[in-house]
Short mmCIF file of C-alpha atoms in Angstrom, two decimals:
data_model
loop_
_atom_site.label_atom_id
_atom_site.label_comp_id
_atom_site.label_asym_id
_atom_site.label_seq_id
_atom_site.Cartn_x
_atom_site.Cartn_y
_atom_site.Cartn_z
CA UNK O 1 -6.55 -10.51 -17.74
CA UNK O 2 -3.35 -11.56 -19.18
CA UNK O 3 -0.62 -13.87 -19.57
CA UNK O 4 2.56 -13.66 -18.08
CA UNK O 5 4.30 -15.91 -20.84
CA UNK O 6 7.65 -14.99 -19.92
CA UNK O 7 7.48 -17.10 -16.50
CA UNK O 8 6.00 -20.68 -15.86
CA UNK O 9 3.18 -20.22 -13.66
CA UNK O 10 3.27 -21.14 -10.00
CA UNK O 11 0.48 -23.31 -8.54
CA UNK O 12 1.87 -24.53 -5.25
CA UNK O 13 0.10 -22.71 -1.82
CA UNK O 14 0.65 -20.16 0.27
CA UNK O 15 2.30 -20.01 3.33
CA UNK O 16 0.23 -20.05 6.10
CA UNK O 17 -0.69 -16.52 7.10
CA UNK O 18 0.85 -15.31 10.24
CA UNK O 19 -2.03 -14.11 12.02
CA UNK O 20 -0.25 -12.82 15.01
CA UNK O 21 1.43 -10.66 12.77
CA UNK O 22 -1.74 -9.22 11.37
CA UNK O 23 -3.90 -7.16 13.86
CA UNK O 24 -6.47 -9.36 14.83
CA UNK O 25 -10.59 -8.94 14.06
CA UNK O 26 -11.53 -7.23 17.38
CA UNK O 27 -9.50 -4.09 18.14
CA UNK O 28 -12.15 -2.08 20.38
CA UNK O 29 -9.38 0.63 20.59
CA UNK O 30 -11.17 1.20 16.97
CA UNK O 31 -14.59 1.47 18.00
CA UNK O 32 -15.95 0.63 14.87
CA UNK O 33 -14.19 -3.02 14.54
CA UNK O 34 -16.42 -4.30 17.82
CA UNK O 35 -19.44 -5.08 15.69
CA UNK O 36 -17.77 -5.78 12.42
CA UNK O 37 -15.27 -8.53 14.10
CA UNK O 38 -16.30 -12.25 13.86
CA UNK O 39 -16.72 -13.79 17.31
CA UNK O 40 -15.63 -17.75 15.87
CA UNK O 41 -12.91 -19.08 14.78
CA UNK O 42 -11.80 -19.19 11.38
CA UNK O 43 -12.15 -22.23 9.44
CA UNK O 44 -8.42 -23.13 8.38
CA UNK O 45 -7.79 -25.21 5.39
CA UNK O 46 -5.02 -25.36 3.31
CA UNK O 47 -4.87 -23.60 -0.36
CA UNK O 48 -7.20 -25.11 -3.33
CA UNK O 49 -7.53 -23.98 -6.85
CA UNK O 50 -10.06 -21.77 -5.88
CA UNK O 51 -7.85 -19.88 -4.12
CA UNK O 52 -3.72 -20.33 -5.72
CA UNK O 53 -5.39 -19.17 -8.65
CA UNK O 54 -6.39 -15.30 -8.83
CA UNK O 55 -7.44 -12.33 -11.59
CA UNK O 56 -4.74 -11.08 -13.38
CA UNK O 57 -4.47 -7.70 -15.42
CA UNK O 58 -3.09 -6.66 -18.39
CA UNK O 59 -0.63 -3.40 -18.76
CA UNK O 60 -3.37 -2.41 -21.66
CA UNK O 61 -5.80 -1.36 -18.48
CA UNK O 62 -3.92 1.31 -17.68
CA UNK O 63 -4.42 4.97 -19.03
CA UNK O 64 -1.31 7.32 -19.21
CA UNK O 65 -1.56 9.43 -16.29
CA UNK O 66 -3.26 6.35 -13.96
CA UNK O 67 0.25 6.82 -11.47
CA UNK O 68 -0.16 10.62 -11.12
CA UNK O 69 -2.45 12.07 -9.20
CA UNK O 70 -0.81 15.04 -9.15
CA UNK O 71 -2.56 15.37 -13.08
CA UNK O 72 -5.06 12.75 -13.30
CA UNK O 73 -7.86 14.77 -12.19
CA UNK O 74 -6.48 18.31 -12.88
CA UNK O 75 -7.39 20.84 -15.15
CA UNK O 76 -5.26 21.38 -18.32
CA UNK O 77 -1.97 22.72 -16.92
CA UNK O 78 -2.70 22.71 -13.87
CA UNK O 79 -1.89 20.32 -10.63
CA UNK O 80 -2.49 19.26 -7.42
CA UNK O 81 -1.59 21.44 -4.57
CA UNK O 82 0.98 20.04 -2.11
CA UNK O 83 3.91 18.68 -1.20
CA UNK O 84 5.25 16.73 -4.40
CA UNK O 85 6.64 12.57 -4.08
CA UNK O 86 6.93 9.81 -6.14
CA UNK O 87 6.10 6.62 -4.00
CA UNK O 88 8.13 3.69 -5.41
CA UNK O 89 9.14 0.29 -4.47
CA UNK O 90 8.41 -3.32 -5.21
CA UNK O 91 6.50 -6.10 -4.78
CA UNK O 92 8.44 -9.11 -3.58
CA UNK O 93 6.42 -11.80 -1.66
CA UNK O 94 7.59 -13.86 1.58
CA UNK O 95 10.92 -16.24 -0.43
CA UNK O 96 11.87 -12.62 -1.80
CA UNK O 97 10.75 -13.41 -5.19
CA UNK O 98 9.03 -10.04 -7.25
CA UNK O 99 5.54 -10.53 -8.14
CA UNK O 100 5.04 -8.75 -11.36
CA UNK O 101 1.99 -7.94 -13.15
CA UNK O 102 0.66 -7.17 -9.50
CA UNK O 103 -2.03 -4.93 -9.66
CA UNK O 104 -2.17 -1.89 -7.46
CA UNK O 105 -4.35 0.31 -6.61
CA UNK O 106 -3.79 3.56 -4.29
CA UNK O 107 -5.88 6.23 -2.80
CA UNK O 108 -5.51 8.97 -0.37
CA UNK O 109 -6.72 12.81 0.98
CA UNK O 110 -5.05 15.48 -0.27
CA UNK O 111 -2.46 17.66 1.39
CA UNK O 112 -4.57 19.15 3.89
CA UNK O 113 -6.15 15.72 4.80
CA UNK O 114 -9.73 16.21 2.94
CA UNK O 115 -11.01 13.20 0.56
CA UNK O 116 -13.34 13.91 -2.14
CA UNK O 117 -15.79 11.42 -0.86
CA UNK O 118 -19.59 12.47 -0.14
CA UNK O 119 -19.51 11.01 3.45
CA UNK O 120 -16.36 12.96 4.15
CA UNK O 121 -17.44 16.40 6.03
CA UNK O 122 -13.91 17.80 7.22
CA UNK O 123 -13.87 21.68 6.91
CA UNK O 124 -10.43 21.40 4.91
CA UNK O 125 -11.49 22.35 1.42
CA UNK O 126 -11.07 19.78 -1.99
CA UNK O 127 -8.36 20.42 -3.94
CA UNK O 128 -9.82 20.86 -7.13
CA UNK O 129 -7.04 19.10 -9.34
CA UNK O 130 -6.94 16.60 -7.00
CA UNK O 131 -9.02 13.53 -7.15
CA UNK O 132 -6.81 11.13 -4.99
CA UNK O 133 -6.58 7.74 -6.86
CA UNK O 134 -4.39 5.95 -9.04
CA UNK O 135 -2.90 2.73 -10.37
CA UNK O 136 -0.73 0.46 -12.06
CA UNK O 137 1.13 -2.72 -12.38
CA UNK O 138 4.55 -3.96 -10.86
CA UNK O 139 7.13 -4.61 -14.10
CA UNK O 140 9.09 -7.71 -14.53
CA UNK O 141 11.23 -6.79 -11.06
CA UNK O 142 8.08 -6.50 -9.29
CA UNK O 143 9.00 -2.53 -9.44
CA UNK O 144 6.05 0.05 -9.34
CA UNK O 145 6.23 3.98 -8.80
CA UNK O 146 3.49 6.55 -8.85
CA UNK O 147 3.48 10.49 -8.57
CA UNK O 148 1.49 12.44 -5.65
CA UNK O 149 1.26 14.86 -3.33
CA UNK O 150 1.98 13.98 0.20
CA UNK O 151 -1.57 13.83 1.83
CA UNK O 152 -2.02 15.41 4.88
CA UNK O 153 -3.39 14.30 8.40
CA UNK O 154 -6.94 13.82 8.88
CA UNK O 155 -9.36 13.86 12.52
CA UNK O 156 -11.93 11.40 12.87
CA UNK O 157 -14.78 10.29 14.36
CA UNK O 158 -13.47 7.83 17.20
CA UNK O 159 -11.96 8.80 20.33
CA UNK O 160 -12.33 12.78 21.13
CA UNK O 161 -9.15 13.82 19.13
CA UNK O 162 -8.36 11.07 17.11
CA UNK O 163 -6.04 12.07 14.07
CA UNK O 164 -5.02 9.70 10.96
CA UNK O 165 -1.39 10.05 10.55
CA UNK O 166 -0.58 10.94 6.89
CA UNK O 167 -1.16 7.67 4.94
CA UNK O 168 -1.89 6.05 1.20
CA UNK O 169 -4.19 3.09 1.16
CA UNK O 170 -2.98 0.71 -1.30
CA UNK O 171 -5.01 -2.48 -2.35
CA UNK O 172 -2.96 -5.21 -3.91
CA UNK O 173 -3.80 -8.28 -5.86
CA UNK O 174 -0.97 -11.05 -6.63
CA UNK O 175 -1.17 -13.91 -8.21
CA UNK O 176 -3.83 -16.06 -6.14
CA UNK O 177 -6.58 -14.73 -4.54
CA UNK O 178 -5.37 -15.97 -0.89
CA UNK O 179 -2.71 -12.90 -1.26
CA UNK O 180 -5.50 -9.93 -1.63
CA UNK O 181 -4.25 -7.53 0.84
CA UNK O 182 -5.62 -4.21 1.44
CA UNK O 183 -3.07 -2.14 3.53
CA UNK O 184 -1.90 1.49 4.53
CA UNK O 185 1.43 3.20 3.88
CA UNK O 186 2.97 5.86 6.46
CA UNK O 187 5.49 8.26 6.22
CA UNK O 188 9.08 8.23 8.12
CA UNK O 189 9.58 10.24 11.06
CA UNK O 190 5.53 11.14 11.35
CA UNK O 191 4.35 11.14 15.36
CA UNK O 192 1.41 10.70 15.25
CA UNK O 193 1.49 6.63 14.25
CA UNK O 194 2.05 5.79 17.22
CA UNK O 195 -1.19 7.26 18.53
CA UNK O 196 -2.92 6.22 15.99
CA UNK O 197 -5.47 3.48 16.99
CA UNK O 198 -5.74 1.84 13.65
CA UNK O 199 -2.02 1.30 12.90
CA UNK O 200 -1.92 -0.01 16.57
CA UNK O 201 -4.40 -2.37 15.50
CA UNK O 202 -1.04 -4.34 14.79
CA UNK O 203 0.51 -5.79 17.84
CA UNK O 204 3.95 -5.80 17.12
CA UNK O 205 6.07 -2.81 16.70
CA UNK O 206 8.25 -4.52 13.88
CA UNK O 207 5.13 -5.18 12.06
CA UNK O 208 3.95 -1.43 12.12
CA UNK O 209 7.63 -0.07 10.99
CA UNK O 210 6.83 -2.52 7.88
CA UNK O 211 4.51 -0.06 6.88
CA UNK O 212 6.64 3.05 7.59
CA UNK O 213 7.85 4.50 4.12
CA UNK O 214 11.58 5.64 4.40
CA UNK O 215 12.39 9.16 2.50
CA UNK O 216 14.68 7.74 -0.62
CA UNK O 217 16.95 10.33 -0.92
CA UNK O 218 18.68 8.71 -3.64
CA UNK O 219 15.76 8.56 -5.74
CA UNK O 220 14.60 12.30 -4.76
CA UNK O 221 14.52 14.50 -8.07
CA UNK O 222 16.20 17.77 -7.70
CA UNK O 223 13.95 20.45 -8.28
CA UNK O 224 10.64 18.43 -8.54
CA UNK O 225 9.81 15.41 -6.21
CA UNK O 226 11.49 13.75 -3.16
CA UNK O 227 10.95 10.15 -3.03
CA UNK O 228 9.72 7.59 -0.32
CA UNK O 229 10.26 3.77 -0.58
CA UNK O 230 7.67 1.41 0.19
CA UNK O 231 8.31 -2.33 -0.45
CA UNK O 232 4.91 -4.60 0.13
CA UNK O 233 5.67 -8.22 0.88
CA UNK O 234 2.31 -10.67 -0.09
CA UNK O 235 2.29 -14.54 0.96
CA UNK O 236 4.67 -17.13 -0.29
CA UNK O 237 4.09 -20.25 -1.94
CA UNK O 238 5.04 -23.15 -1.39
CA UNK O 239 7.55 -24.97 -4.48
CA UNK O 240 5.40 -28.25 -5.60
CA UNK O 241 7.81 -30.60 -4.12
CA UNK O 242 5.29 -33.46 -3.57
CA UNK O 243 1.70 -32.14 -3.85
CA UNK O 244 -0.87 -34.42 -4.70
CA UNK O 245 -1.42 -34.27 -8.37
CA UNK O 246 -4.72 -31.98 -9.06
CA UNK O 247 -6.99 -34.17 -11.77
CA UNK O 248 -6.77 -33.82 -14.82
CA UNK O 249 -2.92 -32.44 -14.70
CA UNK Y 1 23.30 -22.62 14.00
CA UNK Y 2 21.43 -23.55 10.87
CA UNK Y 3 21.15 -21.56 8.15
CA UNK Y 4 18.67 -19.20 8.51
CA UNK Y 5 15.40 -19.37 6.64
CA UNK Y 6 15.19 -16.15 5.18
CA UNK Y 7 11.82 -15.69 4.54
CA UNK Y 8 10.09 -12.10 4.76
CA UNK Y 9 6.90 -11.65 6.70
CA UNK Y 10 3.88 -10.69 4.77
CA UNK Y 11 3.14 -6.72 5.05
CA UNK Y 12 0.67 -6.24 7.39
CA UNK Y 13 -3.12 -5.87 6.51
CA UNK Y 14 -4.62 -2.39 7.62
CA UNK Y 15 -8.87 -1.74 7.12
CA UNK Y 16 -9.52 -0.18 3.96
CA UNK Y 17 -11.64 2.32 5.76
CA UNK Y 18 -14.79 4.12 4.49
CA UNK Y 19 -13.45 5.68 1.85
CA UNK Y 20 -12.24 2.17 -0.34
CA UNK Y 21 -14.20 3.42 -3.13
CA UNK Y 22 -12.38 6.38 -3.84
CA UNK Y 23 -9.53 3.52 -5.03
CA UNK Y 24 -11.23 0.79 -6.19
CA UNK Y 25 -14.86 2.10 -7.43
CA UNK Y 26 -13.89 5.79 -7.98
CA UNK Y 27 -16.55 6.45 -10.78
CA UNK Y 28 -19.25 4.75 -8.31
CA UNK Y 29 -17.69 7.27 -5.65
CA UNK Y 30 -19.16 10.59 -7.80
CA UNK Y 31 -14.77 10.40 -9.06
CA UNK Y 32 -15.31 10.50 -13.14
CA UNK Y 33 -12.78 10.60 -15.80
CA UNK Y 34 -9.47 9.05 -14.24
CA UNK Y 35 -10.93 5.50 -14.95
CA UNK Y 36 -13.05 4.57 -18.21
CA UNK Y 37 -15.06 2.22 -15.38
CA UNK Y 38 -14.92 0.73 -12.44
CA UNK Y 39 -12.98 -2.71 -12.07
CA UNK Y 40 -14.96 -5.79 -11.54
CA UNK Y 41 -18.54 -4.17 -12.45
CA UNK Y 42 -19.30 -6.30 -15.66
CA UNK Y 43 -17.74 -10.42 -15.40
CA UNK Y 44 -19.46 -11.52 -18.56
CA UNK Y 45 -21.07 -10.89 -21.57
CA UNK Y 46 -23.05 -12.13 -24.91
CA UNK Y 47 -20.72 -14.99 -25.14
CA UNK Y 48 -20.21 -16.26 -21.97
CA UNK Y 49 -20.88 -19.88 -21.52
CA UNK Y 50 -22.83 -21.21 -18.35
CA UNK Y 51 -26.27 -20.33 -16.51
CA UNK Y 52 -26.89 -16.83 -16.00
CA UNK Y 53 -27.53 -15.79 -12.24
CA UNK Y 54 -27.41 -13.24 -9.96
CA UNK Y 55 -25.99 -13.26 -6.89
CA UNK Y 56 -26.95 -10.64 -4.36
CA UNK Y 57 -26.77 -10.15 -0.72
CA UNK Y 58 -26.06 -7.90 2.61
CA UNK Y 59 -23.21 -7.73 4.97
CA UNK Y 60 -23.97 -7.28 8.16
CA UNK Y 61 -22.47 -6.31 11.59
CA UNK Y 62 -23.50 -7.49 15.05
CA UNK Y 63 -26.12 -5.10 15.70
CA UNK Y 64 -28.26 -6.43 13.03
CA UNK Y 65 -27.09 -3.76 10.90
CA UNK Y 66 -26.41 -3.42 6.92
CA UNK Y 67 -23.17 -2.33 6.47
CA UNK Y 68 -23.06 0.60 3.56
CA UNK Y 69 -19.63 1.02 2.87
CA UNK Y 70 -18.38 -2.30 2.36
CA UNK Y 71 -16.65 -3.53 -0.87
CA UNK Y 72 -17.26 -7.37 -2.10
CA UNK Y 73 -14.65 -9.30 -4.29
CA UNK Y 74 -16.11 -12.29 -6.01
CA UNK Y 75 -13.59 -14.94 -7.56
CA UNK Y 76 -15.36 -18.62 -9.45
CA UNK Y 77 -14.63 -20.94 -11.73
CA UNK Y 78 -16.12 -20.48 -15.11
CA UNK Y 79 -19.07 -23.01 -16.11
CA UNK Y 80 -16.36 -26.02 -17.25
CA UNK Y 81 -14.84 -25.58 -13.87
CA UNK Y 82 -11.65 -23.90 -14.73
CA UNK Y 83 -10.20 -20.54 -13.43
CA UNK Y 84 -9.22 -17.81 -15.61
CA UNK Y 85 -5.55 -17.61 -14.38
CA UNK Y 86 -2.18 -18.39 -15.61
CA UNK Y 87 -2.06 -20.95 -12.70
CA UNK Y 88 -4.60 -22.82 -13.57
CA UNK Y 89 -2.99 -25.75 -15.69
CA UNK Y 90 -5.72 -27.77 -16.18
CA UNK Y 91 -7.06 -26.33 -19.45
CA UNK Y 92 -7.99 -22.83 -20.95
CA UNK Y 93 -10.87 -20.72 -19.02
CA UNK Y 94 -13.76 -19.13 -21.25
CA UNK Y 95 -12.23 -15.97 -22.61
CA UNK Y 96 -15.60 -14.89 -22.46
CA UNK Y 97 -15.56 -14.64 -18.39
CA UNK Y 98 -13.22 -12.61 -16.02
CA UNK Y 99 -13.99 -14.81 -12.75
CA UNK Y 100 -13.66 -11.25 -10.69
CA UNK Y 101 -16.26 -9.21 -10.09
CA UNK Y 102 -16.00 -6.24 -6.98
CA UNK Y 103 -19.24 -4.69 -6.05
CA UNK Y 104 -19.65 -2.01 -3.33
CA UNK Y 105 -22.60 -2.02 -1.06
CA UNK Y 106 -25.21 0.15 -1.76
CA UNK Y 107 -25.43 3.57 0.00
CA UNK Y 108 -29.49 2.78 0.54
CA UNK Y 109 -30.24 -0.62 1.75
CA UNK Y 110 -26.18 -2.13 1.48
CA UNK Y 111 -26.76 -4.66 -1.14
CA UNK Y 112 -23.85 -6.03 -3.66
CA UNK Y 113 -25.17 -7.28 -6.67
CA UNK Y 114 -23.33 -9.82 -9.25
CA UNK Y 115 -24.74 -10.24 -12.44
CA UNK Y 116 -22.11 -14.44 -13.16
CA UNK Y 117 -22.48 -17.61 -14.55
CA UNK Y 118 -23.06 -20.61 -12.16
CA UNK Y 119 -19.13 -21.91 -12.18
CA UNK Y 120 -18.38 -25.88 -12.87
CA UNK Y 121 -16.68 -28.13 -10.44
CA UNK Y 122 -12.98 -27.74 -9.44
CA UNK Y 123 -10.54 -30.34 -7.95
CA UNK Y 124 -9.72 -30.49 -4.15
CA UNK Y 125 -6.62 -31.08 -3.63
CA UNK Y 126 -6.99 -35.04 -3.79
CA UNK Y 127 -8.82 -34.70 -6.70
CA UNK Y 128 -12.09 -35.01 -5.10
CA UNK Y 129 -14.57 -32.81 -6.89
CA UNK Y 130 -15.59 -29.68 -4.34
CA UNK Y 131 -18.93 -28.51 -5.21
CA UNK Y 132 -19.56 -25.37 -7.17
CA UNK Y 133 -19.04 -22.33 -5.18
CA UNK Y 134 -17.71 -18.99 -5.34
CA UNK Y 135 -15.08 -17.30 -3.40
CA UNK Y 136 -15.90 -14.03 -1.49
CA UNK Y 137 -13.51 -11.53 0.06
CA UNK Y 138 -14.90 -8.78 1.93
CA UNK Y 139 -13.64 -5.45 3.17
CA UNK Y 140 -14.98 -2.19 4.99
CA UNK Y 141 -14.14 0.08 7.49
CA UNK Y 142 -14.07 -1.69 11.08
CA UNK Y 143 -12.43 -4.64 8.90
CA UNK Y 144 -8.63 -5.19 10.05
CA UNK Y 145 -7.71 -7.71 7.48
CA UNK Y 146 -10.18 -8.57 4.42
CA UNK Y 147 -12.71 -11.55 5.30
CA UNK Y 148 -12.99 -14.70 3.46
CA UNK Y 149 -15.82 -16.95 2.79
CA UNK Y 150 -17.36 -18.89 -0.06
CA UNK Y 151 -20.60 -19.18 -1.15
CA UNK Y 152 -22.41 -22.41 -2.23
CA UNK Y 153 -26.22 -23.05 -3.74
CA UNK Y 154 -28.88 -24.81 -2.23
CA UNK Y 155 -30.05 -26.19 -5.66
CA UNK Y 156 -26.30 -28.57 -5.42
CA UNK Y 157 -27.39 -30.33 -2.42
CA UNK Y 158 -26.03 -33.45 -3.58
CA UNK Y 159 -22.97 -32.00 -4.40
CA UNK Y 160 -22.39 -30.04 -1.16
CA UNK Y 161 -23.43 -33.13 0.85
CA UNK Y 162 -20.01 -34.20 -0.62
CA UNK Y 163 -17.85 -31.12 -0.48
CA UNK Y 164 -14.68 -31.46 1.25
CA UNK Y 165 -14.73 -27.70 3.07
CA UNK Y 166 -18.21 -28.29 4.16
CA UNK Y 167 -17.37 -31.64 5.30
CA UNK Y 168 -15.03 -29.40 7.65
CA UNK Y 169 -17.14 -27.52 9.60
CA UNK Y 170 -18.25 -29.56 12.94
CA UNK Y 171 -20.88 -27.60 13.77
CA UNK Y 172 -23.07 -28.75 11.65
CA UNK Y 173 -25.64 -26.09 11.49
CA UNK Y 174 -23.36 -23.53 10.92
CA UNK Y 175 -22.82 -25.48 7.11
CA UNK Y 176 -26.10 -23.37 6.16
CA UNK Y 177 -24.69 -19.85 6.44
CA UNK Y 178 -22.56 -20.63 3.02
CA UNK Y 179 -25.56 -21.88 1.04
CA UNK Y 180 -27.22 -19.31 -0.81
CA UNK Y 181 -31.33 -20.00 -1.28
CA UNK Y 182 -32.35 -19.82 -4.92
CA UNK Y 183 -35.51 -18.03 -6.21
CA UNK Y 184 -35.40 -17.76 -10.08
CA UNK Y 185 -32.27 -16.97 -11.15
CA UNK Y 186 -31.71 -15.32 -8.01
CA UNK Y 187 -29.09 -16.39 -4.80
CA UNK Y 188 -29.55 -14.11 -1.84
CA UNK Y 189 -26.48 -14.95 0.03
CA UNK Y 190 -26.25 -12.80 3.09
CA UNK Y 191 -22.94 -12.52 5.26
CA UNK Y 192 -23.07 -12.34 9.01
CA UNK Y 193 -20.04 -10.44 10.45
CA UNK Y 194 -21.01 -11.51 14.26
CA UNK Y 195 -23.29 -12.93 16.25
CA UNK Y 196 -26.00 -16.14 16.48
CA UNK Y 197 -26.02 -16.42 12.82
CA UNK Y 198 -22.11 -15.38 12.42
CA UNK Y 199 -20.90 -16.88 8.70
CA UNK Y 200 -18.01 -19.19 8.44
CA UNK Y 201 -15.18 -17.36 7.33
CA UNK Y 202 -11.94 -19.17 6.20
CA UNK Y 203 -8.22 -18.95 6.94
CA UNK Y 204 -7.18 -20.30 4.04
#
């Protein structure tokens, strides 16, 4: 955990989620969301300390090659099979501001679409330089990038001939706990979102295209890597125009 | 026409499927040597301040079920009450106690286990005192977007007879699916995703 000096800390709350925005609990399109979906209402109540407050990491966490998968689990000189990205972007919350020192933490299957997970029993073989997770922290601009293949699409257990479209899972912590978001990122131009029953968990269309990854051409790297840009947007908070003063403050 | 507000929307949450641990617990997934250790497995240590206790539970889904691939966030106060955050003003946390711990379920039986400290008293808002508690966040596959909750102990009933969340909830009887039971040093706090004994979950 660390300090972020530079900036005065922000203690106001957070907007309101928009929970029409989010998919909501019960999606029995994905089967397995019918039992695991509470059947009551959530209890709404406005931001306490327990909640505008939230771990924070330190830059020392992070090992050299923590943002590239493509060599963080290969062999000596060698490295990941696939097609090779960088995935870059910031983290900005809802009034635009960056977030920095946001922790974030990605994982994925590799290019042919297997994880190396001990549940996972897809016949497309491990990659054996590829583990398929990473990290690291936004900079003072909010600004994070990592290095990857692009993972490949994936069938699952749900429907008959149901098929993941390519995607990177990315788990994100802000400043306050209330912004934890856990989320997927999907690649421009890719079909096979729009059948997808778990990105059309999400009712509106707008809402899905937030999570669609446009190929940065400007930032591609000639010879090596093309680049997509995904920008992740966690809650605002409010300014502390007139909040009741917390005791002891 | 006004000006227009401006603000962004919040990217939308997606489940973090069965496969979370491969990102956030990789070395607890079989994944060793890209992370030193997991994040959130150790929250203390020899100089923590505050009771030692252990906090332990199942989440589970409408069929009765334990679910075995979940992943469970904790987030408390240290024992003074204060949060180890830059946005907590109030005073300085013990630097002896992260206040995060993430535990996955386990692959036999689906427990999480938290070896904490029993955290202080924080502010509401008003400046009433809540009663201790701990925040929870929960995700798994079948999740959409991650579930909140909070758990308090039975041993503070005077102070959660006072609490200004529990004071909230109108059915009354629903109030005990956020108290955990003690036995020894031990809170069993089990989460009910649906169903007759369905836990409160917050939108907060």
């Amino acid at each position: 955990m660390s300090d972020l000096s530079n900036k005065k800390p922000e203690t106001g709350a957070f907007f309101p989620r928009d929970r029409a925005w989010h998919a909501p609990a019960l999606t029995p399109g994905y089967k397995t969301s019918v039992l695991r979906s509470p059947q009551r209402a959530l209890l709404s109540l406005d931001g306490t300390i327990s909640e505008i407050t939230g771990p924070v990491f330190g830059h020392s966490l992070l090992g050299e090659l923590d943002n590239d998968l493509i060599h963080n689990f290969a062999k000596d000189g060698e490295s990941a099979i696939g097609e090779r990205i960088i995935v870059h972007g910031r983290v900005l919350d809802e009034r635009g501001k960056p977030v920095p020192g946001a922790l974030l933490e990605f994982w994925q299957a590799n290019a042919g679409g297997r994880y190396r997970h001990k549940k996972e029993t897809y016949l497309a073989p491990l990659d054996p330089n590829f583990g398929g997770c990473g990290r690291t922290i936004t900079d003072e601009d909010g600004a994070y990038r990592f290095r990857t293949v692009k993972p490949g699409p994936y069938p699952w257990p749900n429907g008959v001939n149901d098929w993941r479209p390519a995607h990177i899972h990315f788990s994100i912590f802000g400043h306050g706990f209330a912004q934890r978001l856990i989320t997927q990122m999907y690649f421009e131009g890719d079909p096979m979102i729009w059948k997808c029953p778990i990105a059309t968990t999400i009712p509106d269309r707008n809402a899905i295209e937030q999570l669609i990854a446009p190929l940065d051409w400007a930032n591609t790297i000639p010879m090596d890597a093309r680049a997509y840009k995904f920008d992740i947007v966690l809650r605002g908070r409010r300014s502390t125009l007139f909040e009741n003063r917390l005791e002891g403050n | 026409m006004t000006q227009e507000l401006g603000y962004l929307k919040e990217s939308p949450s997606q489940t973090a499927g069965p496969y979370v641990h491969i990102g956030c617990t990789p070395n607890f997934a079989g994944i060793t040597g890209i992370f030193e250790t997991d994040l959130g497995t150790s929250m203390v240590n020899d100089k923590t301040l505050g009771e030692r206790i252990t906090v332990r539970g199942r989440v589970i889904d409408g069929a009765g079920m334990a679910l075995k691939d979940a992943i469970v966030e904790i987030w408390q106060a240290d024992a003074a009450g204060l949060y180890n955050s830059p946005s907590e003003l109030r005073g300085t946390a013990d630097p002896n106690f992260t206040g995060w711990g993430r535990c996955p379920t386990s692959a036999d039986e689906g427990i999480f286990t938290f070896e904490t400290i029993k955290p202080g008293r924080a502010p509401y808002k008003d400046g009433r005192k809540m009663a201790p508690h701990i925040t929870v966040w929960i995700v798994a596959r079948g999740i959409n977007i991650g579930l909140h909750t909070r758990i308090y102990f039975a041993d503070e009933a005077e102070a959660n007879a006072e609490d200004p969340l529990l004071a909230r909830i109108e059915q009354r009887n629903r109030v005990a699916t956020l108290v955990a039971p003690r036995e020894g040093s031990i809170y069993t706090f089990d989460i009910h995703l649906q169903g007759e004994k369905e836990t409160v979950f917050l939108d907060i």
